[in-house]
Tab-separated table of C-alpha atoms and ligand atoms in Angstrom:
chain	number	residue	atom	x	y	z
Q	1	MET	CA	16.927	-2.658	26.084
Q	2	ALA	CA	19.657	-0.110	26.762
Q	3	GLY	CA	21.873	-1.814	24.171
Q	4	ALA	CA	19.253	-1.172	21.497
Q	5	LEU	CA	19.745	2.562	21.999
Q	6	THR	CA	23.326	2.683	20.770
Q	7	ARG	CA	24.528	3.159	17.227
Q	8	ALA	CA	26.867	0.210	17.702
Q	9	ASP	CA	23.839	-1.985	18.329
Q	10	ALA	CA	22.218	-0.725	15.130
Q	11	GLU	CA	25.418	-1.462	13.182
Q	12	ALA	CA	25.526	-4.965	14.636
Q	13	ALA	CA	21.896	-5.569	13.661
Q	14	ASP	CA	22.684	-4.484	10.099
Q	15	ALA	CA	25.689	-6.815	9.997
Q	16	ARG	CA	23.401	-9.725	10.916
Q	17	ASP	CA	20.606	-8.711	8.519
Q	18	PRO	CA	20.044	-11.358	5.823
Q	19	LEU	CA	18.216	-8.795	3.670
Q	20	ALA	CA	21.048	-6.232	3.754
Q	21	PRO	CA	22.198	-6.996	0.169
Q	22	PHE	CA	18.794	-5.946	-1.190
Q	23	ARG	CA	19.612	-2.307	-0.543
Q	24	ASP	CA	22.096	-2.455	-3.426
Q	25	ARG	CA	19.261	-3.358	-5.755
Q	26	PHE	CA	17.815	0.156	-5.457
Q	27	VAL	CA	18.875	3.433	-7.027
Q	28	ILE	CA	20.126	5.366	-4.006
Q	29	ALA	CA	21.839	8.670	-4.652
Q	30	GLY	CA	23.151	10.726	-1.749
Q	31	GLU	CA	22.745	10.273	1.978
Q	32	THR	CA	19.060	11.051	2.442
Q	33	ILE	CA	17.405	8.806	5.012
Q	34	TYR	CA	14.162	7.926	3.277
Q	35	LEU	CA	11.433	6.927	5.708
Q	36	ASP	CA	8.545	7.468	3.306
Q	37	GLY	CA	8.552	4.200	1.381
Q	38	ASN	CA	5.020	3.755	2.725
Q	39	SER	CA	3.950	6.653	0.473
Q	40	LEU	CA	6.222	6.116	-2.531
Q	41	GLY	CA	8.777	3.314	-2.632
Q	42	ARG	CA	12.275	3.728	-4.015
Q	43	LEU	CA	13.247	2.931	-7.590
Q	44	PRO	CA	14.670	-0.596	-8.064
Q	45	VAL	CA	17.655	-0.796	-10.434
Q	46	ALA	CA	15.897	-3.612	-12.330
Q	47	THR	CA	12.863	-1.350	-12.839
Q	48	ARG	CA	14.934	1.499	-14.224
Q	49	ASP	CA	16.498	-0.917	-16.710
Q	50	ARG	CA	13.205	-2.601	-17.522
Q	51	LEU	CA	11.485	0.701	-18.231
Q	52	ALA	CA	14.276	1.606	-20.665
Q	53	ALA	CA	13.926	-1.819	-22.292
Q	54	MET	CA	10.145	-1.430	-22.504
Q	55	ALA	CA	10.529	1.949	-24.193
Q	56	ALA	CA	12.877	0.334	-26.726
Q	57	GLU	CA	10.380	-2.487	-27.215
Q	58	TRP	CA	7.629	-0.006	-27.932
Q	59	GLY	CA	9.891	1.766	-30.448
Q	60	GLU	CA	10.718	-1.459	-32.276
Q	61	GLN	CA	7.522	-3.466	-31.992
Q	62	LEU	CA	4.935	-0.764	-32.332
Q	63	VAL	CA	1.445	-2.236	-32.450
Q	64	ARG	CA	2.799	-5.784	-32.861
Q	65	GLY	CA	3.928	-5.543	-29.239
Q	66	TRP	CA	0.334	-6.135	-28.159
Q	67	HIS	CA	0.647	-9.848	-28.912
Q	68	ASP	CA	2.701	-10.023	-25.736
Q	69	TRP	CA	1.495	-6.936	-23.851
Q	70	ILE	CA	-2.110	-8.088	-23.867
Q	71	ASP	CA	-1.356	-10.613	-21.116
Q	72	ALA	CA	0.721	-8.242	-18.968
Q	73	PRO	CA	-2.024	-7.268	-16.434
Q	74	ALA	CA	-2.785	-10.935	-15.671
Q	75	ARG	CA	0.906	-11.874	-15.676
Q	76	ALA	CA	1.711	-9.124	-13.166
Q	77	GLY	CA	-1.311	-10.256	-11.128
Q	78	ASP	CA	0.037	-13.796	-10.976
Q	79	LEU	CA	3.395	-12.456	-9.732
Q	80	LEU	CA	1.590	-10.536	-6.987
Q	81	ALA	CA	-0.736	-13.408	-6.058
Q	82	PRO	CA	1.680	-15.304	-3.772
Q	83	ILE	CA	2.617	-12.040	-2.038
Q	84	VAL	CA	-0.995	-11.612	-0.896
Q	85	GLY	CA	-1.800	-15.296	-0.467
Q	86	ALA	CA	-3.974	-15.559	-3.569
Q	87	ARG	CA	-4.107	-18.313	-6.174
Q	88	PRO	CA	-3.117	-17.816	-9.820
Q	89	GLY	CA	-5.925	-16.141	-11.736
Q	90	GLU	CA	-7.278	-14.293	-8.716
Q	91	VAL	CA	-5.300	-11.035	-9.049
Q	92	VAL	CA	-5.065	-8.577	-11.909
Q	93	VAL	CA	-3.111	-5.313	-12.211
Q	94	CYS	CA	-5.052	-2.317	-13.525
Q	95	ASP	CA	-6.321	1.195	-12.862
Q	96	SER	CA	-5.827	2.896	-9.479
Q	97	THR	CA	-6.830	1.653	-6.045
Q	98	THR	CA	-9.628	4.223	-6.045
Q	99	VAL	CA	-11.070	2.978	-9.339
Q	100	ASN	CA	-10.650	-0.681	-8.384
Q	101	LEU	CA	-12.420	-0.046	-5.106
Q	102	TYR	CA	-15.287	1.549	-6.999
Q	103	LYS	CA	-15.472	-1.411	-9.377
Q	104	LEU	CA	-15.462	-4.089	-6.674
Q	105	VAL	CA	-17.832	-2.337	-4.282
Q	106	SER	CA	-20.206	-1.600	-7.124
Q	107	ALA	CA	-20.066	-5.223	-8.351
Q	108	ALA	CA	-20.687	-6.466	-4.800
Q	109	ILE	CA	-23.685	-4.133	-4.376
Q	110	ASP	CA	-25.257	-5.660	-7.506
Q	111	ALA	CA	-24.545	-9.227	-6.399
Q	112	ARG	CA	-25.303	-8.970	-2.682
Q	113	ALA	CA	-27.777	-6.139	-2.184
Q	114	PRO	CA	-26.225	-4.916	1.082
Q	115	ARG	CA	-28.295	-2.563	3.221
Q	116	THR	CA	-25.475	-0.336	4.362
Q	117	LEU	CA	-21.986	0.583	3.162
Q	118	VAL	CA	-19.536	0.870	6.057
Q	119	THR	CA	-15.976	1.940	6.642
Q	120	SER	CA	-13.904	3.142	9.574
Q	121	PRO	CA	-13.915	6.901	10.253
Q	122	ASP	CA	-10.107	6.489	10.338
Q	123	ASN	CA	-9.876	4.940	6.886
Q	124	PHE	CA	-8.017	6.657	4.061
Q	125	PRO	CA	-10.069	9.479	2.475
Q	126	THR	CA	-10.446	7.912	-0.969
Q	127	ASP	CA	-11.948	4.778	0.584
Q	128	ARG	CA	-14.472	6.838	2.533
Q	129	TYR	CA	-15.330	9.003	-0.474
Q	130	VAL	CA	-15.811	6.118	-2.901
Q	131	LEU	CA	-18.075	4.367	-0.434
Q	132	GLU	CA	-20.123	7.422	0.453
Q	133	GLY	CA	-20.433	8.332	-3.229
Q	134	LEU	CA	-21.656	4.860	-4.126
Q	135	ALA	CA	-24.118	4.880	-1.233
Q	136	ARG	CA	-25.521	8.159	-2.579
Q	137	GLN	CA	-25.684	6.889	-6.177
Q	138	ARG	CA	-27.352	3.611	-5.219
Q	139	GLY	CA	-29.666	4.930	-2.530
Q	140	LEU	CA	-28.022	2.925	0.262
Q	141	ALA	CA	-27.235	3.872	3.828
Q	142	PHE	CA	-23.657	4.841	4.688
Q	143	ARG	CA	-22.042	4.475	8.105
Q	144	LEU	CA	-18.616	5.469	9.423
Q	145	ASP	CA	-17.949	2.719	11.907
Q	146	ASP	CA	-15.266	0.273	13.055
Q	147	GLU	CA	-17.887	-2.384	13.597
Q	148	VAL	CA	-19.290	-4.593	10.836
Q	149	ARG	CA	-22.877	-5.823	11.196
Q	150	PRO	CA	-24.805	-8.516	9.337
Q	151	GLY	CA	-25.871	-7.331	5.892
Q	152	ASP	CA	-23.176	-4.633	5.698
Q	153	LEU	CA	-20.719	-4.158	2.882
Q	154	ALA	CA	-17.526	-2.970	4.589
Q	155	VAL	CA	-14.238	-1.653	3.250
Q	156	ILE	CA	-11.478	-2.358	5.751
Q	157	SER	CA	-7.812	-1.367	5.587
Q	158	HIS	CA	-5.705	-4.305	6.737
Q	159	VAL	CA	-3.070	-1.834	7.980
Q	160	ALA	CA	-4.386	1.613	8.910
Q	161	TYR	CA	-2.709	4.313	6.845
Q	162	ARG	CA	-2.309	6.723	9.733
Q	163	SER	CA	-1.783	4.735	12.926
Q	164	GLY	CA	-0.163	1.722	11.269
Q	165	GLU	CA	-2.438	-0.632	13.191
Q	166	LEU	CA	-2.533	-4.120	11.673
Q	167	LEU	CA	-5.879	-5.904	11.889
Q	168	ASP	CA	-6.547	-9.636	12.176
Q	169	LEU	CA	-7.726	-10.218	8.609
Q	170	ALA	CA	-8.554	-13.905	9.088
Q	171	GLY	CA	-10.441	-13.309	12.344
Q	172	ILE	CA	-12.496	-10.442	10.949
Q	173	GLN	CA	-13.252	-12.339	7.752
Q	174	ALA	CA	-14.364	-15.395	9.736
Q	175	ALA	CA	-16.658	-13.271	11.916
Q	176	ALA	CA	-18.180	-11.483	8.908
Q	177	GLN	CA	-20.870	-14.109	8.266
Q	178	ASP	CA	-23.250	-12.575	5.748
Q	179	ALA	CA	-21.474	-9.226	5.631
Q	180	THR	CA	-19.280	-8.579	2.575
Q	181	ILE	CA	-15.755	-7.296	3.144
Q	182	VAL	CA	-13.502	-5.583	0.636
Q	183	TRP	CA	-9.971	-5.505	2.014
Q	184	ASP	CA	-7.693	-2.576	1.267
Q	185	LEU	CA	-4.118	-3.867	1.244
Q	186	CYS	CA	-2.343	-0.603	0.314
Q	187	HIS	CA	-0.195	-0.627	3.452
Q	188	SER	CA	0.177	-4.380	3.736
Q	189	ALA	CA	1.109	-5.685	0.276
Q	190	GLY	CA	4.873	-6.251	0.353
Q	191	ALA	CA	5.186	-5.363	4.038
Q	192	VAL	CA	3.212	-7.926	6.049
Q	193	PRO	CA	2.075	-11.468	5.235
Q	194	VAL	CA	-1.419	-11.562	3.757
Q	195	ASN	CA	-3.260	-14.859	3.323
Q	196	LEU	CA	-6.349	-13.949	1.343
Q	197	HIS	CA	-7.251	-17.438	0.183
Q	198	GLU	CA	-6.570	-19.156	3.498
Q	199	ALA	CA	-8.672	-16.533	5.302
Q	200	GLY	CA	-11.563	-17.007	2.905
Q	201	ALA	CA	-11.346	-13.373	1.783
Q	202	GLU	CA	-13.570	-12.611	-1.190
Q	203	LEU	CA	-12.468	-9.200	-2.415
Q	204	ALA	CA	-9.414	-6.966	-2.067
Q	205	VAL	CA	-7.629	-4.023	-3.651
Q	206	GLY	CA	-4.209	-2.509	-3.088
Q	207	CYS	CA	-1.629	-0.212	-4.560
Q	208	THR	CA	1.815	-1.049	-5.894
Q	209	TYR	CA	3.729	2.197	-5.463
Q	210	LYS	CA	4.198	1.903	-1.687
Q	211	TYR	CA	6.027	-1.212	-0.394
Q	212	LEU	CA	6.003	-2.817	-3.848
Q	213	ASN	CA	8.111	-0.005	-5.321
Q	214	ALA	CA	6.404	0.170	-8.733
Q	215	GLY	CA	6.630	3.957	-9.100
Q	216	PRO	CA	4.436	7.055	-8.868
Q	217	GLY	CA	0.958	6.330	-10.152
Q	218	ALA	CA	1.754	2.692	-10.979
Q	219	PRO	CA	-1.396	0.663	-11.559
Q	220	ALA	CA	-3.042	-0.983	-8.572
Q	221	PHE	CA	-4.233	-4.575	-8.182
Q	222	LEU	CA	-7.538	-6.158	-7.419
Q	223	TYR	CA	-8.318	-9.612	-6.071
Q	224	VAL	CA	-11.513	-11.581	-6.478
Q	225	ALA	CA	-11.672	-15.119	-5.063
Q	226	GLU	CA	-12.094	-17.559	-7.934
Q	227	GLU	CA	-15.468	-18.808	-6.648
Q	228	ARG	CA	-16.848	-15.258	-6.593
Q	229	GLN	CA	-15.711	-14.241	-10.082
Q	230	PRO	CA	-18.709	-15.551	-12.078
Q	231	GLU	CA	-21.267	-13.686	-9.948
Q	232	LEU	CA	-19.523	-10.316	-10.023
Q	233	ARG	CA	-19.612	-7.911	-12.922
Q	234	SER	CA	-17.608	-4.714	-13.287
Q	235	PRO	CA	-19.739	-1.555	-13.471
Q	236	ILE	CA	-17.462	-0.410	-16.322
Q	237	TRP	CA	-18.225	-2.466	-19.390
Q	238	GLY	CA	-14.904	-1.913	-21.113
Q	239	TRP	CA	-13.510	-3.783	-24.090
Q	240	PHE	CA	-10.531	-5.111	-22.117
Q	241	GLY	CA	-12.939	-7.053	-19.924
Q	242	GLN	CA	-14.740	-8.540	-22.916
Q	243	ARG	CA	-14.469	-12.213	-23.804
Q	244	ASP	CA	-12.684	-12.600	-27.130
Q	245	GLN	CA	-11.885	-8.906	-27.153
Q	246	PHE	CA	-10.941	-8.576	-30.799
Q	247	ALA	CA	-14.164	-10.040	-32.169
Q	248	MET	CA	-15.322	-6.453	-32.241
Q	249	GLU	CA	-18.896	-6.829	-33.406
Q	250	ARG	CA	-20.304	-8.794	-30.471
Q	251	PRO	CA	-22.359	-7.374	-27.619
Q	252	TYR	CA	-20.785	-7.152	-24.161
Q	253	ASP	CA	-20.071	-10.568	-22.701
Q	254	PRO	CA	-17.411	-10.414	-19.981
Q	255	GLU	CA	-14.397	-12.720	-19.696
Q	256	PRO	CA	-15.100	-15.649	-17.388
Q	257	GLY	CA	-12.026	-15.008	-15.191
Q	258	ILE	CA	-10.378	-12.118	-13.361
Q	259	GLY	CA	-9.857	-10.349	-16.725
Q	260	ARG	CA	-13.501	-9.242	-16.577
Q	261	PHE	CA	-12.445	-6.516	-14.140
Q	262	LEU	CA	-10.216	-4.777	-16.676
Q	263	ALA	CA	-11.705	-1.701	-18.293
Q	264	GLY	CA	-9.610	0.066	-20.932
Q	265	THR	CA	-6.108	-0.168	-22.388
Q	266	PRO	CA	-3.582	-0.811	-19.613
Q	267	ASN	CA	-0.425	1.226	-19.110
Q	268	ILE	CA	2.073	-1.380	-20.275
Q	269	LEU	CA	5.241	0.417	-19.152
Q	270	ALA	CA	3.853	0.871	-15.676
Q	271	VAL	CA	2.648	-2.733	-15.498
Q	272	ALA	CA	6.228	-3.826	-16.248
Q	273	ALA	CA	7.347	-1.812	-13.219
Q	274	VAL	CA	4.796	-3.685	-11.086
Q	275	GLU	CA	6.278	-6.968	-12.299
Q	276	GLU	CA	9.783	-5.904	-11.264
Q	277	GLY	CA	8.571	-4.726	-7.862
Q	278	ALA	CA	6.742	-7.997	-7.275
Q	279	LYS	CA	9.808	-10.034	-8.289
Q	280	LEU	CA	12.026	-8.152	-5.878
Q	281	THR	CA	9.600	-8.633	-3.000
Q	282	ALA	CA	9.214	-12.332	-3.819
Q	283	ALA	CA	13.013	-12.758	-3.962
Q	284	ALA	CA	13.378	-11.347	-0.448
Q	285	GLY	CA	10.434	-13.380	0.855
Q	286	ILE	CA	7.554	-11.860	2.785
Q	287	ASP	CA	8.425	-13.614	6.059
Q	288	ALA	CA	11.975	-12.262	6.031
Q	289	LEU	CA	10.641	-8.792	5.171
Q	290	ARG	CA	8.175	-8.976	8.034
Q	291	ALA	CA	10.845	-10.081	10.536
Q	292	LYS	CA	13.100	-7.180	9.561
Q	293	SER	CA	10.230	-4.709	9.559
Q	294	ILE	CA	9.335	-5.707	13.121
Q	295	ALA	CA	12.956	-5.331	14.238
Q	296	LEU	CA	13.070	-1.842	12.705
Q	297	THR	CA	9.771	-0.650	14.169
Q	298	GLU	CA	10.782	-2.077	17.574
Q	299	ARG	CA	13.919	0.058	17.404
Q	300	ILE	CA	11.849	3.141	16.609
Q	301	VAL	CA	9.530	2.478	19.539
Q	302	ALA	CA	12.467	1.951	21.941
Q	303	LEU	CA	14.195	5.158	20.806
Q	304	HIS	CA	10.898	7.043	20.905
Q	305	ASP	CA	10.329	6.008	24.512
Q	306	ALA	CA	13.863	6.885	25.571
Q	307	TRP	CA	14.441	10.095	23.645
Q	308	LEU	CA	11.189	11.577	22.376
Q	309	VAL	CA	8.675	11.080	25.169
Q	310	PRO	CA	10.548	13.612	27.354
Q	311	LEU	CA	10.174	16.094	24.454
Q	312	GLY	CA	6.379	15.773	24.315
Q	313	PHE	CA	5.986	13.003	21.735
Q	314	SER	CA	3.591	10.096	22.098
Q	315	LEU	CA	3.137	6.827	20.256
Q	316	GLU	CA	0.079	6.468	18.025
Q	317	THR	CA	0.942	2.988	16.716
Q	318	PRO	CA	0.172	-0.156	18.770
Q	319	ARG	CA	3.075	-1.265	20.981
Q	320	ASP	CA	2.489	-4.924	20.228
Q	321	PRO	CA	4.488	-5.639	17.049
Q	322	ALA	CA	1.925	-8.281	16.052
Q	323	ARG	CA	-0.589	-5.440	15.779
Q	324	ARG	CA	1.360	-3.024	13.613
Q	325	GLY	CA	2.438	-2.783	9.999
Q	326	SER	CA	5.673	-1.318	8.705
Q	327	HIS	CA	5.427	2.283	9.850
Q	328	VAL	CA	5.356	3.964	13.230
Q	329	ALA	CA	3.190	7.022	13.822
Q	330	ILE	CA	4.183	9.477	16.516
Q	331	ARG	CA	2.353	12.547	17.687
Q	332	HIS	CA	3.541	15.971	18.749
Q	333	ASP	CA	1.864	19.383	19.027
Q	334	GLU	CA	4.447	20.808	16.619
Q	335	ALA	CA	4.594	17.759	14.373
Q	336	TRP	CA	4.338	19.769	11.151
Q	337	GLN	CA	7.372	21.885	11.975
Q	338	ALA	CA	9.322	18.913	13.324
Q	339	SER	CA	8.616	16.991	10.131
Q	340	ALA	CA	9.599	19.951	7.930
Q	341	ALA	CA	12.778	20.450	9.964
Q	342	LEU	CA	13.728	16.809	9.482
Q	343	ILE	CA	13.472	17.253	5.721
Q	344	GLU	CA	15.138	20.644	5.441
Q	345	ARG	CA	17.701	20.550	8.206
Q	346	ALA	CA	18.478	16.887	8.771
Q	347	ASP	CA	18.170	15.140	5.364
Q	348	VAL	CA	15.554	12.759	6.722
Q	349	VAL	CA	12.286	12.271	4.794
Q	350	PRO	CA	9.331	11.138	6.949
Q	351	ASP	CA	5.802	12.214	6.202
Q	352	PHE	CA	3.262	14.266	8.014
Q	353	ARG	CA	-0.436	13.552	8.405
Q	354	GLY	CA	-2.443	16.366	9.913
Q	355	PRO	CA	-3.115	17.565	12.431
Q	356	ASP	CA	-0.253	16.207	14.525
Q	357	THR	CA	1.171	12.928	13.207
Q	358	ILE	CA	4.605	12.080	11.823
Q	359	ARG	CA	4.835	8.722	10.075
Q	360	LEU	CA	8.164	6.922	9.993
Q	361	GLY	CA	7.982	4.199	7.349
Q	362	VAL	CA	10.574	1.443	7.308
Q	363	ALA	CA	10.538	-0.359	3.962
Q	364	PRO	CA	12.536	-3.436	4.940
Q	365	LEU	CA	14.058	-3.962	1.481
Q	366	TYR	CA	16.267	-0.902	1.800
Q	367	ILE	CA	16.049	0.660	5.266
Q	368	ARG	CA	18.900	-0.136	7.657
Q	369	HIS	CA	18.974	-0.107	11.441
Q	370	VAL	CA	21.509	2.739	11.315
Q	371	ASP	CA	19.047	4.768	9.225
Q	372	VAL	CA	16.448	4.420	11.958
Q	373	HIS	CA	18.979	5.232	14.653
Q	374	ASP	CA	20.321	8.339	12.899
Q	375	ALA	CA	16.857	9.621	11.983
Q	376	MET	CA	15.612	9.339	15.549
Q	377	GLN	CA	18.744	10.993	16.914
Q	378	ARG	CA	18.380	13.912	14.484
Q	379	LEU	CA	14.713	14.344	15.362
Q	380	ARG	CA	15.580	14.338	19.061
Q	381	ASP	CA	18.342	16.902	18.602
Q	382	LEU	CA	16.251	19.247	16.431
Q	383	VAL	CA	13.327	19.305	18.827
Q	384	ALA	CA	15.503	19.429	21.960
Q	385	LEU	CA	17.171	22.581	20.574
Q	386	GLY	CA	13.864	24.045	19.396
Q	387	ALA	CA	15.335	24.291	15.869
Q	388	HIS	CA	12.018	23.129	14.339
Q	389	ARG	CA	10.369	26.366	15.536
Q	390	GLU	CA	12.436	28.285	12.990
Q	391	LEU	CA	10.399	26.680	10.201
Q	392	PRO	CA	7.094	28.163	9.009
Q	393	ALA	CA	4.049	26.862	10.853
Q	394	ALA	CA	1.929	26.987	7.647
Q	395	ARG	CA	1.679	23.696	5.780
Q	396	GLY	CA	2.482	23.093	2.110
Q	397	ARG	CA	0.027	21.693	-0.442
Q	398	VAL	CA	1.462	18.168	-0.467
Q	399	THR	CA	2.302	16.652	2.879
K	401	PLP	C1	-2.386	4.932	-0.606
K	401	PLP	C2	-3.792	4.503	-0.376
K	401	PLP	C3	-4.745	4.629	-1.401
K	401	PLP	C4	-4.363	5.263	-2.704
K	401	PLP	O1	-5.345	5.248	-3.681
K	401	PLP	P1	-4.977	5.758	-5.139
K	401	PLP	O2	-6.160	5.441	-5.950
K	401	PLP	O3	-3.726	5.033	-5.555
K	401	PLP	O4	-4.685	7.211	-5.071
K	401	PLP	C5	-6.027	4.155	-1.142
K	401	PLP	N1	-6.346	3.605	0.056
K	401	PLP	C6	-5.447	3.478	1.038
K	401	PLP	C7	-5.843	2.858	2.337
K	401	PLP	C8	-4.148	3.948	0.866
K	401	PLP	O5	-3.255	3.849	1.842
């Protein structure tokens, strides 16, 4: 293990890395070590060019562009499908994760009549809020719980946003019996293999601006297993979900397929960015991305144990690489100041999740072993010198 602690070892790992050339496919200006791709991925060169081309297309085509644009949400969904182990026609790109979660949970309440809506107390706030809000609106019970019981409708994050813990999707789905599960893939899509179809998963949502690099506020995706599509109906009866949409006079009659979960006019420029992000991920291959991600998080854990534990840090993420996603969460009593010092004094961008967690995200398309090594060394040196205490202890509005 001692070898893994040297910069020379990190350089050697980069030299052997089959994904190393992918870094050149991102817009990277300056020397910043960016360990926050789990919050907002970097800009792919192809996406920058595609967005410019899409703007030109808009300028030239005007409303005629819709002949092609109309299929963009389904087309982008089909590009994402293999990345999450879905079949063609089971994924569509639209709205935000929050809105898609609302749509799918609401549709599943109508179809399944669950007694209780359940999610982990550690789940991401929007997931908890959407579920609690729906429970209130529909007069159902709501429980914050890691356990799923018969008759529950549960929203489960495949990779936990804070700790980075990766759950056994197939095992949990198989044990669900008559409970309904909606999977949240925000921290898994593009980072860890997901086999929705093989696992018998029925419903899932996820965002595209994290490991899929589609840009701030890029539309999310939703997945509904083909067999479940006919029985589920979106709570938003929008015209983009209508069969034969341009026969304007007819009453609402939803599309037979995944298109029934669209609501209003999609953001076509942003959907194009999702397509580019999906293509880049597919070109690298999810298994290769996963292998590199594990190697990078293993390096963080080894350096954490050697350098940071003596400074009062502890590991929040599971030690077993099979049980963690693509970020490592570490805890420290002065985590906010340490995180701010990394950004302001060391040109390293991690993120902070209160009250005491620093997340170090390693997006395997563009993070190198030397990045991890240098970031950990700078964190060690800042905290060992007490330099982080010179930063204000009060937190900013966006962490
Ligand atoms: C990032 C994230 C979201 C984001 O939802 P938005 O609607 O895109 O703001 C939701 N859930 C989880 C688990 C996340 O990690």
